[in-house]
Amino acid sequence: MPEEPTKRVRRGRAAAPSGRTGRPRQAEVARLAGVSQATVSLVLGGKPQGAAISQETRQNVLDAASRLGYVPDPAARRLAAARNDLLGVFSFTATFPTDVQHSYYPFLVGVEREAAARGYDLVLFTGSSSGGAGAAGPHALNRARLADGCLLLGRHAPVDELRRLVDDGFPVVHLGRRDEPQGLAWVGADYVSASREVVQQLAALGHRRVVLVREDDEAPASTDREQGFLEGLRAAELPDAESVFRSADPMLDLTPERLRQWLADGVTAFVAEETDSGAAWRALSTAVRETGLECPRDLSLALLGSPPPDLAGDPEPTGFDIPRAQLGAEAVRLLATLVAGEDVPERLVALVACGYRAGATAGPPPGARPDPG
């Protein structure tokens, strides 16, 4: 593109219009700089064709824009690019709890940092956060289309709405494993491997009967933990019959009497899953306290995740840590790839490893010593 001759208007020779009531326009910048509006667009838009413009002309344009107080219209720029540079975050449960250590807070920290690093702004959709999936109506997720793509948070998301977004090719990533709908991209923690390692650590301490306490829920995070737990038992050649206790209301069903019966049957270690409610760990901790037992002296406890905020004091539970900030950042990276239309893996899945936490609630069973191996 040939360079446009610079007219005889030099820096300092023209004054910015006074008495302005509206936003300065590129046409005014062009008049003040003595160039065409196309040249202004190339310089201020940072377009590759602008490389053919001389440094003097470029500086004239920048000086004129500065004197006029011109700033690019973000809406116009995004419209021209057919993108908003916005990533949505849609939650199916309360996003802002009173305690910042709630599970979603670290996720959002990772999301915010990675989005900022990539030049995206975030918009939070809260339509269904107060009453569970679909609380704002059957088409609550449609609002996510205001953004270039959307991250989804929560264990229970409406499959039909998700399928509609995926079928339409709208970029969406679920934070947490999901099997439905087919083709949905997701980022999740490797709960299977982490749960298996916790059981293997208990077996190495000498435990031969271990029970998993979990909620009666088919959410993928729960089934993954149970799968890893059972794999750990089999790898250690421990019995897996009647090793999983499922309850719709663990606080009601896991009584001190039931705990004493397990101990009488030879169970020496108990593992609980982490959920949004923390019901399994809360019920197990309460039953131990009400029986007057102490861990790890009388029995061992492990938690597949982190304890509820109100139970996060001493002793620190044995188990594993979920890399929430890392998961949030990984979800943004995958979503940005989808938004940009870049090549993505055949399986739109990213698994992030969880770190084992030694904690202080697990030890050898009463009268036993750890396996020296």
Short mmCIF file of C-alpha atoms in Angstrom, two decimals:
data_model
loop_
_atom_site.label_atom_id
_atom_site.label_comp_id
_atom_site.label_asym_id
_atom_site.label_seq_id
_atom_site.Cartn_x
_atom_site.Cartn_y
_atom_site.Cartn_z
CA MET A 1 0.00 0.00 0.00
CA PRO A 2 1.63 3.32 -1.06
CA GLU A 3 2.20 5.80 1.69
CA GLU A 4 -0.10 8.78 1.71
CA PRO A 5 1.72 12.13 1.43
CA THR A 6 1.69 14.07 4.65
CA LYS A 7 -0.11 17.39 4.32
CA ARG A 8 1.41 20.58 5.61
CA VAL A 9 -0.09 20.29 9.06
CA ARG A 10 2.61 19.77 11.66
CA ARG A 11 2.61 19.05 15.35
CA GLY A 12 1.68 22.12 17.35
CA ARG A 13 0.19 24.00 14.38
CA ALA A 14 -3.47 23.05 15.00
CA ALA A 15 -5.56 23.17 18.13
CA ALA A 16 -8.12 20.64 19.27
CA PRO A 17 -11.76 21.75 18.92
CA SER A 18 -13.14 23.37 22.06
CA GLY A 19 -16.59 23.10 23.60
CA ARG A 20 -16.82 19.38 22.80
CA THR A 21 -19.81 17.42 24.06
CA GLY A 22 -19.22 14.00 22.45
CA ARG A 23 -16.50 11.40 21.86
CA PRO A 24 -13.77 12.48 19.37
CA ARG A 25 -13.99 10.65 16.06
CA GLN A 26 -11.30 9.31 13.74
CA ALA A 27 -12.33 11.86 11.12
CA GLU A 28 -11.37 14.68 13.50
CA VAL A 29 -8.04 13.01 14.24
CA ALA A 30 -7.44 12.78 10.48
CA ARG A 31 -8.19 16.48 9.95
CA LEU A 32 -5.93 17.52 12.81
CA ALA A 33 -3.08 15.29 11.62
CA GLY A 34 -3.53 16.24 7.95
CA VAL A 35 -4.04 12.63 6.76
CA SER A 36 -6.94 10.50 5.60
CA GLN A 37 -9.22 8.62 7.97
CA ALA A 38 -7.92 5.36 6.48
CA THR A 39 -4.41 6.24 7.63
CA VAL A 40 -5.70 7.02 11.13
CA SER A 41 -7.48 3.67 11.22
CA LEU A 42 -4.29 1.83 10.22
CA VAL A 43 -2.14 3.63 12.80
CA LEU A 44 -4.53 3.51 15.76
CA GLY A 45 -5.80 0.02 14.96
CA GLY A 46 -2.31 -1.47 14.85
CA LYS A 47 -3.10 -3.14 11.53
CA PRO A 48 -0.30 -4.87 9.56
CA GLN A 49 -0.85 -2.57 6.54
CA GLY A 50 0.21 0.32 8.76
CA ALA A 51 3.84 -0.79 8.51
CA ALA A 52 4.14 1.17 5.23
CA ILE A 53 3.36 4.46 6.98
CA SER A 54 6.35 6.63 7.87
CA GLN A 55 7.31 7.27 11.46
CA GLU A 56 6.63 11.01 11.03
CA THR A 57 3.08 10.41 9.78
CA ARG A 58 2.49 7.87 12.53
CA GLN A 59 3.65 10.33 15.19
CA ASN A 60 1.43 13.09 13.75
CA VAL A 61 -1.59 10.77 14.08
CA LEU A 62 -0.69 9.76 17.63
CA ASP A 63 -0.15 13.38 18.68
CA ALA A 64 -3.46 14.45 17.18
CA ALA A 65 -5.29 11.61 18.91
CA SER A 66 -3.67 12.56 22.21
CA ARG A 67 -4.60 16.25 21.91
CA LEU A 68 -8.19 15.38 21.06
CA GLY A 69 -8.44 12.83 23.84
CA TYR A 70 -9.36 10.15 21.31
CA VAL A 71 -9.67 6.55 22.54
CA PRO A 72 -10.80 3.62 20.39
CA ASP A 73 -14.42 2.57 20.73
CA PRO A 74 -14.17 -0.99 22.12
CA ALA A 75 -17.64 -1.91 20.92
CA ALA A 76 -16.83 -0.84 17.35
CA ARG A 77 -13.52 -2.69 17.36
CA ARG A 78 -15.13 -5.86 18.66
CA LEU A 79 -17.96 -5.62 16.16
CA ALA A 80 -15.46 -5.29 13.32
CA ALA A 81 -13.63 -8.37 14.57
CA ALA A 82 -16.90 -10.32 15.10
CA ARG A 83 -15.76 -10.89 18.70
CA ASN A 84 -16.35 -9.27 22.06
CA ASP A 85 -13.13 -10.35 23.77
CA LEU A 86 -15.43 -11.52 26.57
CA LEU A 87 -15.43 -14.92 28.24
CA GLY A 88 -18.50 -15.90 30.23
CA VAL A 89 -18.60 -17.74 33.55
CA PHE A 90 -21.94 -19.46 34.19
CA SER A 91 -22.49 -21.04 37.60
CA PHE A 92 -25.10 -23.59 38.58
CA THR A 93 -24.62 -22.94 42.27
CA ALA A 94 -23.84 -19.92 44.45
CA THR A 95 -20.65 -18.33 43.13
CA PHE A 96 -19.86 -15.87 45.92
CA PRO A 97 -20.03 -17.60 49.32
CA THR A 98 -19.35 -15.87 52.60
CA ASP A 99 -16.10 -17.83 53.03
CA VAL A 100 -13.56 -17.28 50.26
CA GLN A 101 -12.12 -20.75 50.81
CA HIS A 102 -15.27 -22.22 49.30
CA SER A 103 -14.33 -24.44 46.39
CA TYR A 104 -15.25 -21.96 43.63
CA TYR A 105 -13.13 -19.08 44.86
CA PRO A 106 -9.73 -20.61 43.91
CA PHE A 107 -11.20 -21.73 40.57
CA LEU A 108 -12.20 -18.13 39.84
CA VAL A 109 -8.76 -16.86 40.83
CA GLY A 110 -7.19 -19.07 38.17
CA VAL A 111 -9.87 -18.10 35.64
CA GLU A 112 -9.36 -14.37 36.22
CA ARG A 113 -5.56 -14.48 36.02
CA GLU A 114 -5.45 -16.52 32.82
CA ALA A 115 -8.19 -14.47 31.15
CA ALA A 116 -6.36 -11.24 31.96
CA ALA A 117 -3.10 -12.65 30.63
CA ARG A 118 -4.83 -13.46 27.34
CA GLY A 119 -6.53 -10.08 27.00
CA TYR A 120 -10.07 -11.23 27.80
CA ASP A 121 -12.61 -9.62 30.09
CA LEU A 122 -14.96 -11.80 32.12
CA VAL A 123 -18.72 -11.59 32.45
CA LEU A 124 -20.48 -13.55 35.21
CA PHE A 125 -23.89 -15.06 34.52
CA THR A 126 -25.80 -15.69 37.73
CA GLY A 127 -29.26 -16.56 36.43
CA SER A 128 -29.41 -20.02 37.96
CA SER A 129 -26.94 -19.71 40.82
CA SER A 130 -29.49 -19.16 43.58
CA GLY A 131 -31.72 -22.11 42.95
CA GLY A 132 -29.77 -24.77 41.09
CA ALA A 133 -29.74 -25.67 37.42
CA GLY A 134 -32.53 -24.15 35.41
CA ALA A 135 -33.79 -21.89 38.20
CA ALA A 136 -34.08 -18.96 35.82
CA GLY A 137 -36.04 -20.91 33.22
CA PRO A 138 -35.37 -23.53 30.56
CA HIS A 139 -33.24 -21.21 28.42
CA ALA A 140 -31.03 -19.62 31.08
CA LEU A 141 -27.86 -20.68 29.27
CA ASN A 142 -28.82 -18.75 26.14
CA ARG A 143 -27.51 -15.57 27.75
CA ALA A 144 -24.03 -17.09 27.62
CA ARG A 145 -24.02 -16.33 23.89
CA LEU A 146 -23.40 -12.66 24.72
CA ALA A 147 -19.77 -13.69 25.28
CA ASP A 148 -17.35 -15.25 22.79
CA GLY A 149 -17.37 -18.46 24.82
CA CYS A 150 -18.36 -19.62 28.28
CA LEU A 151 -17.02 -21.59 31.24
CA LEU A 152 -19.54 -23.60 33.24
CA LEU A 153 -19.26 -24.29 36.97
CA GLY A 154 -21.32 -26.74 39.01
CA ARG A 155 -22.02 -30.44 39.46
CA HIS A 156 -25.54 -30.39 37.99
CA ALA A 157 -25.91 -28.64 34.63
CA PRO A 158 -28.92 -29.03 32.27
CA VAL A 159 -27.89 -31.52 29.60
CA ASP A 160 -30.42 -30.37 26.98
CA GLU A 161 -29.26 -26.74 27.13
CA LEU A 162 -25.63 -27.80 26.99
CA ARG A 163 -26.32 -30.03 24.01
CA ARG A 164 -27.94 -27.10 22.19
CA LEU A 165 -24.86 -24.94 22.70
CA VAL A 166 -22.49 -27.70 21.61
CA ASP A 167 -24.56 -28.56 18.54
CA ASP A 168 -24.57 -24.89 17.54
CA GLY A 169 -20.77 -24.79 17.73
CA PHE A 170 -20.73 -22.24 20.56
CA PRO A 171 -17.39 -22.47 22.45
CA VAL A 172 -18.08 -23.84 25.92
CA VAL A 173 -15.92 -25.61 28.51
CA HIS A 174 -17.22 -27.31 31.64
CA LEU A 175 -15.02 -27.06 34.73
CA GLY A 176 -15.29 -30.64 35.96
CA ARG A 177 -15.70 -33.93 34.15
CA ARG A 178 -18.88 -34.46 32.15
CA ASP A 179 -19.80 -37.34 29.88
CA GLU A 180 -22.85 -35.65 28.39
CA PRO A 181 -23.45 -34.15 25.97
CA GLN A 182 -21.06 -35.74 23.53
CA GLY A 183 -18.56 -33.23 22.19
CA LEU A 184 -18.57 -30.99 25.26
CA ALA A 185 -15.09 -29.84 26.23
CA TRP A 186 -14.18 -30.13 29.90
CA VAL A 187 -11.29 -29.72 32.31
CA GLY A 188 -11.20 -31.83 35.44
CA ALA A 189 -9.10 -33.10 38.29
CA ASP A 190 -7.77 -36.65 38.07
CA TYR A 191 -9.84 -37.94 40.97
CA VAL A 192 -9.38 -41.58 39.95
CA SER A 193 -5.60 -41.58 40.32
CA ALA A 194 -5.67 -39.39 43.44
CA SER A 195 -8.27 -41.57 45.21
CA ARG A 196 -6.36 -44.72 44.30
CA GLU A 197 -3.18 -43.27 45.84
CA VAL A 198 -4.96 -42.43 49.11
CA VAL A 199 -6.12 -46.04 49.47
CA GLN A 200 -2.66 -47.35 48.66
CA GLN A 201 -1.19 -45.12 51.36
CA LEU A 202 -3.70 -46.49 53.89
CA ALA A 203 -2.84 -50.04 52.85
CA ALA A 204 0.87 -49.29 53.30
CA LEU A 205 0.11 -48.20 56.87
CA GLY A 206 -1.34 -51.64 57.51
CA HIS A 207 -5.10 -51.15 57.07
CA ARG A 208 -6.94 -54.17 55.70
CA ARG A 209 -10.56 -53.03 55.89
CA VAL A 210 -11.42 -49.60 54.48
CA VAL A 211 -14.87 -48.05 53.87
CA LEU A 212 -15.74 -45.14 51.56
CA VAL A 213 -18.52 -42.80 52.72
CA ARG A 214 -20.17 -40.90 49.87
CA GLU A 215 -23.39 -39.15 48.97
CA ASP A 216 -26.00 -40.94 46.87
CA ASP A 217 -25.19 -38.92 43.77
CA GLU A 218 -24.22 -39.94 40.23
CA ALA A 219 -22.20 -36.78 39.56
CA PRO A 220 -19.00 -37.67 37.64
CA ALA A 221 -16.79 -36.31 40.43
CA SER A 222 -18.36 -38.80 42.85
CA THR A 223 -18.19 -41.78 40.52
CA ASP A 224 -14.55 -40.99 39.67
CA ARG A 225 -13.61 -40.97 43.35
CA GLU A 226 -15.39 -44.27 43.93
CA GLN A 227 -13.68 -45.81 40.90
CA GLY A 228 -10.26 -44.78 42.18
CA PHE A 229 -11.10 -46.01 45.68
CA LEU A 230 -12.08 -49.47 44.39
CA GLU A 231 -9.04 -49.64 42.12
CA GLY A 232 -6.86 -48.86 45.15
CA LEU A 233 -8.43 -51.69 47.15
CA ARG A 234 -7.90 -54.20 44.36
CA ALA A 235 -4.31 -53.05 43.75
CA ALA A 236 -3.60 -53.64 47.45
CA GLU A 237 -5.53 -56.94 47.38
CA LEU A 238 -8.00 -55.68 49.99
CA PRO A 239 -11.65 -56.79 50.10
CA ASP A 240 -14.05 -54.52 48.21
CA ALA A 241 -17.34 -56.17 49.21
CA GLU A 242 -19.52 -53.76 51.22
CA SER A 243 -16.71 -51.21 51.11
CA VAL A 244 -18.84 -48.29 49.82
CA PHE A 245 -21.48 -46.63 52.00
CA ARG A 246 -23.85 -44.41 49.99
CA SER A 247 -26.40 -42.17 51.63
CA ALA A 248 -28.78 -39.42 50.51
CA ASP A 249 -28.38 -37.91 53.99
CA PRO A 250 -25.07 -38.95 55.60
CA MET A 251 -25.72 -36.82 58.70
CA LEU A 252 -28.85 -38.87 59.35
CA ASP A 253 -27.61 -42.32 58.33
CA LEU A 254 -24.02 -42.35 59.60
CA THR A 255 -24.74 -42.76 63.30
CA PRO A 256 -22.31 -43.54 66.15
CA GLU A 257 -23.94 -46.97 66.35
CA ARG A 258 -23.16 -47.69 62.70
CA LEU A 259 -19.58 -46.53 63.20
CA ARG A 260 -19.13 -48.84 66.21
CA GLN A 261 -20.50 -51.76 64.19
CA TRP A 262 -17.98 -51.14 61.41
CA LEU A 263 -15.16 -51.07 63.92
CA ALA A 264 -16.43 -54.31 65.48
CA ASP A 265 -16.38 -55.87 61.99
CA GLY A 266 -12.69 -55.01 61.56
CA VAL A 267 -12.87 -51.72 59.63
CA THR A 268 -9.95 -49.53 60.69
CA ALA A 269 -9.95 -46.72 58.11
CA PHE A 270 -12.67 -44.56 56.57
CA VAL A 271 -12.51 -42.39 53.48
CA ALA A 272 -15.02 -39.63 52.65
CA GLU A 273 -15.58 -37.76 49.40
CA GLU A 274 -15.57 -33.99 49.13
CA THR A 275 -18.73 -32.39 47.75
CA ASP A 276 -20.22 -28.90 47.69
CA SER A 277 -22.14 -29.69 50.87
CA GLY A 278 -19.31 -31.53 52.65
CA ALA A 279 -21.98 -33.86 54.05
CA ALA A 280 -19.93 -37.08 53.98
CA TRP A 281 -16.90 -35.70 55.83
CA ARG A 282 -19.10 -33.73 58.23
CA ALA A 283 -21.11 -36.86 59.11
CA LEU A 284 -18.02 -39.01 59.55
CA SER A 285 -16.26 -36.44 61.74
CA THR A 286 -19.38 -36.01 63.88
CA ALA A 287 -19.82 -39.75 64.38
CA VAL A 288 -16.17 -40.14 65.45
CA ARG A 289 -16.48 -37.28 67.91
CA GLU A 290 -19.73 -38.57 69.38
CA THR A 291 -18.27 -42.04 69.97
CA GLY A 292 -15.39 -40.53 71.94
CA LEU A 293 -12.78 -41.95 69.59
CA GLU A 294 -9.61 -40.24 68.41
CA CYS A 295 -7.85 -40.47 65.10
CA PRO A 296 -5.39 -41.74 64.20
CA ARG A 297 -5.11 -43.52 67.57
CA ASP A 298 -8.37 -45.50 67.31
CA LEU A 299 -9.11 -45.30 63.58
CA SER A 300 -7.84 -43.51 60.50
CA LEU A 301 -9.71 -40.99 58.37
CA ALA A 302 -8.98 -39.67 54.89
CA LEU A 303 -10.73 -37.09 52.74
CA LEU A 304 -10.80 -37.15 48.95
CA GLY A 305 -10.45 -33.40 48.60
CA SER A 306 -10.54 -30.51 51.08
CA PRO A 307 -12.70 -30.18 54.20
CA PRO A 308 -15.64 -27.75 54.42
CA PRO A 309 -14.51 -24.27 55.55
CA ASP A 310 -16.04 -24.65 59.01
CA LEU A 311 -14.15 -27.93 59.54
CA ALA A 312 -10.83 -26.82 58.06
CA GLY A 313 -9.03 -26.51 61.41
CA ASP A 314 -6.70 -29.00 63.09
CA PRO A 315 -5.99 -31.74 62.52
CA GLU A 316 -5.42 -31.48 58.79
CA PRO A 317 -7.08 -34.48 57.10
CA THR A 318 -5.06 -37.00 55.15
CA GLY A 319 -6.13 -37.04 51.50
CA PHE A 320 -5.37 -34.97 48.43
CA ASP A 321 -5.53 -31.34 47.33
CA ILE A 322 -7.45 -30.23 44.26
CA PRO A 323 -5.42 -27.73 42.16
CA ARG A 324 -8.38 -25.39 41.74
CA ALA A 325 -6.55 -22.31 40.46
CA GLN A 326 -4.65 -24.48 37.98
CA LEU A 327 -7.93 -26.03 36.81
CA GLY A 328 -9.45 -22.59 36.28
CA ALA A 329 -6.46 -21.44 34.24
CA GLU A 330 -6.46 -24.63 32.17
CA ALA A 331 -10.17 -24.18 31.43
CA VAL A 332 -9.53 -20.64 30.13
CA ARG A 333 -6.67 -21.87 27.95
CA LEU A 334 -8.89 -24.53 26.38
CA LEU A 335 -11.78 -22.10 25.93
CA ALA A 336 -9.51 -19.49 24.32
CA THR A 337 -8.34 -22.15 21.87
CA LEU A 338 -11.94 -22.96 20.95
CA VAL A 339 -12.87 -19.28 20.59
CA ALA A 340 -9.89 -18.67 18.29
CA GLY A 341 -10.84 -21.65 16.13
CA GLU A 342 -7.40 -23.17 16.56
CA ASP A 343 -6.64 -26.87 16.32
CA VAL A 344 -7.67 -28.70 19.47
CA PRO A 345 -7.10 -32.27 20.63
CA GLU A 346 -9.45 -34.89 19.25
CA ARG A 347 -10.80 -35.40 22.78
CA LEU A 348 -11.62 -32.02 24.26
CA VAL A 349 -10.48 -33.09 27.70
CA ALA A 350 -7.78 -31.91 30.11
CA LEU A 351 -7.01 -33.83 33.30
CA VAL A 352 -4.98 -32.18 36.05
CA ALA A 353 -3.22 -34.24 38.72
CA CYS A 354 -4.04 -33.81 42.42
CA GLY A 355 -1.29 -33.73 45.03
CA TYR A 356 -1.31 -36.24 47.90
CA ARG A 357 -1.68 -34.65 51.34
CA ALA A 358 -0.14 -36.63 54.22
CA GLY A 359 -2.25 -34.86 56.83
CA ALA A 360 -2.59 -35.93 60.45
CA THR A 361 -5.69 -38.13 60.53
CA ALA A 362 -4.23 -41.41 59.28
CA GLY A 363 -1.78 -43.77 60.94
CA PRO A 364 -1.29 -47.50 61.50
CA PRO A 365 -4.34 -49.39 62.75
CA PRO A 366 -4.45 -50.15 66.49
CA GLY A 367 -1.81 -52.81 67.30
CA ALA A 368 -0.26 -52.72 63.81
CA ARG A 369 2.87 -51.24 62.26
CA PRO A 370 3.28 -49.76 58.79
CA ASP A 371 4.37 -52.04 56.01
CA PRO A 372 8.16 -51.48 55.72
CA GLY A 373 7.81 -51.65 51.93
#
